[in-house]
Coordinates of C-alpha atoms in Angstrom, one line a residue:
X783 CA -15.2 8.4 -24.3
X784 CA -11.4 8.5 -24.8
X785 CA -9.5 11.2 -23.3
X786 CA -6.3 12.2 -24.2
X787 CA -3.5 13.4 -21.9
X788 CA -0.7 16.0 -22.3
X789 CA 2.1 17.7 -20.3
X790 CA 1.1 21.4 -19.8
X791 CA 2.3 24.0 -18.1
X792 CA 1.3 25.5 -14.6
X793 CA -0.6 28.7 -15.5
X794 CA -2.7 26.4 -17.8
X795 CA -4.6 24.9 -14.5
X796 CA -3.5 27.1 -11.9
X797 CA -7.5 28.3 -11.8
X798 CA -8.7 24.7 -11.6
X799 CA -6.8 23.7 -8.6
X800 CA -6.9 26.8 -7.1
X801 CA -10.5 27.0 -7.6
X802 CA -11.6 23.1 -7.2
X803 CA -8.9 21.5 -5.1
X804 CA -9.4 20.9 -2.0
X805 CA -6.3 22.9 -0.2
X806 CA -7.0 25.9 -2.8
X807 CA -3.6 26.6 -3.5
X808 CA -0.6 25.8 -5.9
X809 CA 2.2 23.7 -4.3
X810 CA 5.9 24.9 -4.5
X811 CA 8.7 23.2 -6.4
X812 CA 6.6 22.2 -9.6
X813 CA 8.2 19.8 -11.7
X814 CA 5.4 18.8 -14.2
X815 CA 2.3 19.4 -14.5
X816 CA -0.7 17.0 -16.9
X817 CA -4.1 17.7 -18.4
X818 CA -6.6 15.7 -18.9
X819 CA -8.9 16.5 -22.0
X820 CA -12.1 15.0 -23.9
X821 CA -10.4 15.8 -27.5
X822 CA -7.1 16.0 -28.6
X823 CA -7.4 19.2 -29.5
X824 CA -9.5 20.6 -26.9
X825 CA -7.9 23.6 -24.9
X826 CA -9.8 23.5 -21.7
X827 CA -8.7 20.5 -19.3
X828 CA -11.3 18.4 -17.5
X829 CA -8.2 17.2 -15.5
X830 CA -5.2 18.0 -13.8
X831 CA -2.6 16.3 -12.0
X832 CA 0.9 18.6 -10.4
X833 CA 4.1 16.6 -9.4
X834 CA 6.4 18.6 -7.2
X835 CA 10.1 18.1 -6.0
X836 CA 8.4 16.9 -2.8
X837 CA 9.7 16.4 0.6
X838 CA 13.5 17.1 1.8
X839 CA 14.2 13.2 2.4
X840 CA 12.7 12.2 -1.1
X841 CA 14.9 14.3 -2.7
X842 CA 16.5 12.9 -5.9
X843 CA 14.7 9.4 -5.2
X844 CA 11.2 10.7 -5.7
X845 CA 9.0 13.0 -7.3
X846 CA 5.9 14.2 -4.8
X847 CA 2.4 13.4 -6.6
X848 CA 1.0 16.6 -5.1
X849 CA -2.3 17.5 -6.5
X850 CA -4.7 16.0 -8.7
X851 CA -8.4 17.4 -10.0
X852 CA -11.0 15.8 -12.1
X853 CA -14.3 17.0 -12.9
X854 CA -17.0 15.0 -11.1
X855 CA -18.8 14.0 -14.4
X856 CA -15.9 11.6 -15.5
X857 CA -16.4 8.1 -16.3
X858 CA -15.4 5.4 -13.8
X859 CA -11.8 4.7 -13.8
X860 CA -10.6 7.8 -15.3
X861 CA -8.6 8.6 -12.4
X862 CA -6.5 5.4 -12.3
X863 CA -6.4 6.1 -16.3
X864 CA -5.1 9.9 -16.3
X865 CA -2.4 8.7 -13.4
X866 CA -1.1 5.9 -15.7
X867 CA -0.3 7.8 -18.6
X868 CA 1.1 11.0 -16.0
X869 CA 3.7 8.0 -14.6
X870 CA 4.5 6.9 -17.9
X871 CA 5.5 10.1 -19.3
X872 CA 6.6 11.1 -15.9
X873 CA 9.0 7.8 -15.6
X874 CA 10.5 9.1 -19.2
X875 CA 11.0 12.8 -18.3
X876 CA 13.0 11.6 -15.1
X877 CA 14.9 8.6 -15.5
X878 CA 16.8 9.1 -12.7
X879 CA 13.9 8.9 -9.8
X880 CA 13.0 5.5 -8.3
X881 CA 9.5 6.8 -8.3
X882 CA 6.4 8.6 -6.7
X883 CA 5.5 9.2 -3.1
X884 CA 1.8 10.6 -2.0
X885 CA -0.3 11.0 0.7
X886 CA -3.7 10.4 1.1
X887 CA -5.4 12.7 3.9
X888 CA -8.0 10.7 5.8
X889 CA -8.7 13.7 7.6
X890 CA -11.1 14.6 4.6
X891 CA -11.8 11.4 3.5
X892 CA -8.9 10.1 1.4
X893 CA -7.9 6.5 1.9
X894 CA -5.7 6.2 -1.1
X895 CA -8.0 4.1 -2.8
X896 CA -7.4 5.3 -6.1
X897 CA -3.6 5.1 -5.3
X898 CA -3.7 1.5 -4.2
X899 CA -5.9 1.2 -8.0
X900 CA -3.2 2.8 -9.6
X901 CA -0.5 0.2 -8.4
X902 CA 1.1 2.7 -5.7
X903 CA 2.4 0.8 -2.9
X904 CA 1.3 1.5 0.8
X905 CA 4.3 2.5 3.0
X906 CA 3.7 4.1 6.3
X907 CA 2.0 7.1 7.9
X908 CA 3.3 10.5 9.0
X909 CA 3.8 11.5 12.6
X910 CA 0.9 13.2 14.5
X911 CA 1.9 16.7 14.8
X912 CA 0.4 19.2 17.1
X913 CA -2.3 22.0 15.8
X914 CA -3.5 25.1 17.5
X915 CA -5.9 27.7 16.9
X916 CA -4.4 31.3 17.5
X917 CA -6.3 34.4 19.2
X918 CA -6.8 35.0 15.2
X919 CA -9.1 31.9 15.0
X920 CA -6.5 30.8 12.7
X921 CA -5.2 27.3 12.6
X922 CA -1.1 27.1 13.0
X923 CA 0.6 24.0 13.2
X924 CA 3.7 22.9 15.6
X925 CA 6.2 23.9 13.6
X926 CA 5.3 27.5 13.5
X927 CA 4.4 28.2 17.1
X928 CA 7.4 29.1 19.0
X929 CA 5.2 29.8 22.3
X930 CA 2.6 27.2 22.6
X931 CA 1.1 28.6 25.6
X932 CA -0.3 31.6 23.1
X933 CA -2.9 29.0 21.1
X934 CA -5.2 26.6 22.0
X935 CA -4.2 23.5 21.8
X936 CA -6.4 21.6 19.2
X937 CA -7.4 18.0 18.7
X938 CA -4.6 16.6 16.6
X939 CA -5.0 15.3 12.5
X940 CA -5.2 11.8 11.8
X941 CA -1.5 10.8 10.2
X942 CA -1.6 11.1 6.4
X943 CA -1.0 7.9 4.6
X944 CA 2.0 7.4 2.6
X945 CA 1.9 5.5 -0.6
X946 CA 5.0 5.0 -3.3
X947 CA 4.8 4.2 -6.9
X948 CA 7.9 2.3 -7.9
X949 CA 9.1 3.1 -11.7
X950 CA 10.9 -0.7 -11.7
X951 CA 8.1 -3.1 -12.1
X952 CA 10.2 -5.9 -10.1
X953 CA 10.8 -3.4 -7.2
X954 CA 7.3 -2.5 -7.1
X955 CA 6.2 -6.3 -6.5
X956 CA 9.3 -6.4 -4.2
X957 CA 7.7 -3.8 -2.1
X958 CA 4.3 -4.7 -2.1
X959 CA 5.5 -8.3 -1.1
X960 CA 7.2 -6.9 1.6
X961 CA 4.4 -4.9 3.4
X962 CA 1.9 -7.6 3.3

């Protein structure tokens, strides 16, 4: 099977990541947004990936890889595929970036396998941050709570994982050299 990838807009698969992805909800600061689809012509997406502005201290260096969908019937590969062709296209629409930064969440699962597949480079962890329930039973994290000693204290996340996609070939070896 070939598939075929375009840019789309965000209303096009707002329902499939707010109704498949796992954190059921569109991120903020879009900045492109790719479909995945069995036909050229097809108008429903079997795919999706959403690239946001991203964090404050990747600002102008690098675009946030901030959600990606498949359906679960897709060939092998087909992730490390449909991310190729999004950085491509990405890497043309933004010249001026040095690349992609994304997480992967090991808290559910995610060990940035498909990352690592897809030539992203591993580059650190984020800090532990403190989560607490409130008398809600809902789950607030540090940097909401002004008074801690309202909440439960709850077992902390595992850090996410931080991986970077370098758009220059030769820094991307540079940096994977580095890290090892």
């Amino acid at each position: 099977m070939k598939e075929f990838v375009r840019e789309i807009s965000w209303k096009s698969i707002e329902s499939l990541i707010i109704n498949y992805h796992y954190l059921h909800r569109m991120p903020a600061g879009i900045l492109a947004c790719y479909g995945l689809y069995e036909q050229e012509d097809s108008l429903c997406p079997i795919g999706a990936i959403v690239y946001c502005n991203g964090r404050i201290q990747y600002q102008n260096k690098f675009i946030e890889f901030s959600r990606m969908y498949l359906y679960d019937e897709i060939p092998k590969n087909t992730e490390s595929y449909f991310i190729a062709k999004t950085l491509k296209m990405l890497q043309k629409k933004f010249p001026s970036f040095e690349g992609v930064v994304t997480w992967a969440d090991e808290n559910i699962g995610h060990k940035g396998t498909v990352y690592v597949a897809s030539n992203f480079v591993f580059d650190g962890m984020s800090r532990v941050t403190k989560k607490f329930k409130s008398n809600t039973g809902k789950t607030v994290y540090q940097r909401t709570v002004i008074d801690e000693n309202q909440y439960k204290l709850l077992n902390p996340d595992k850090p996410k994982l931080r991986f970077k996609y370098y758009f220059d070939k030769k820094k991307r070896e540079e940096m994977r050299n580095t890290i090892r």
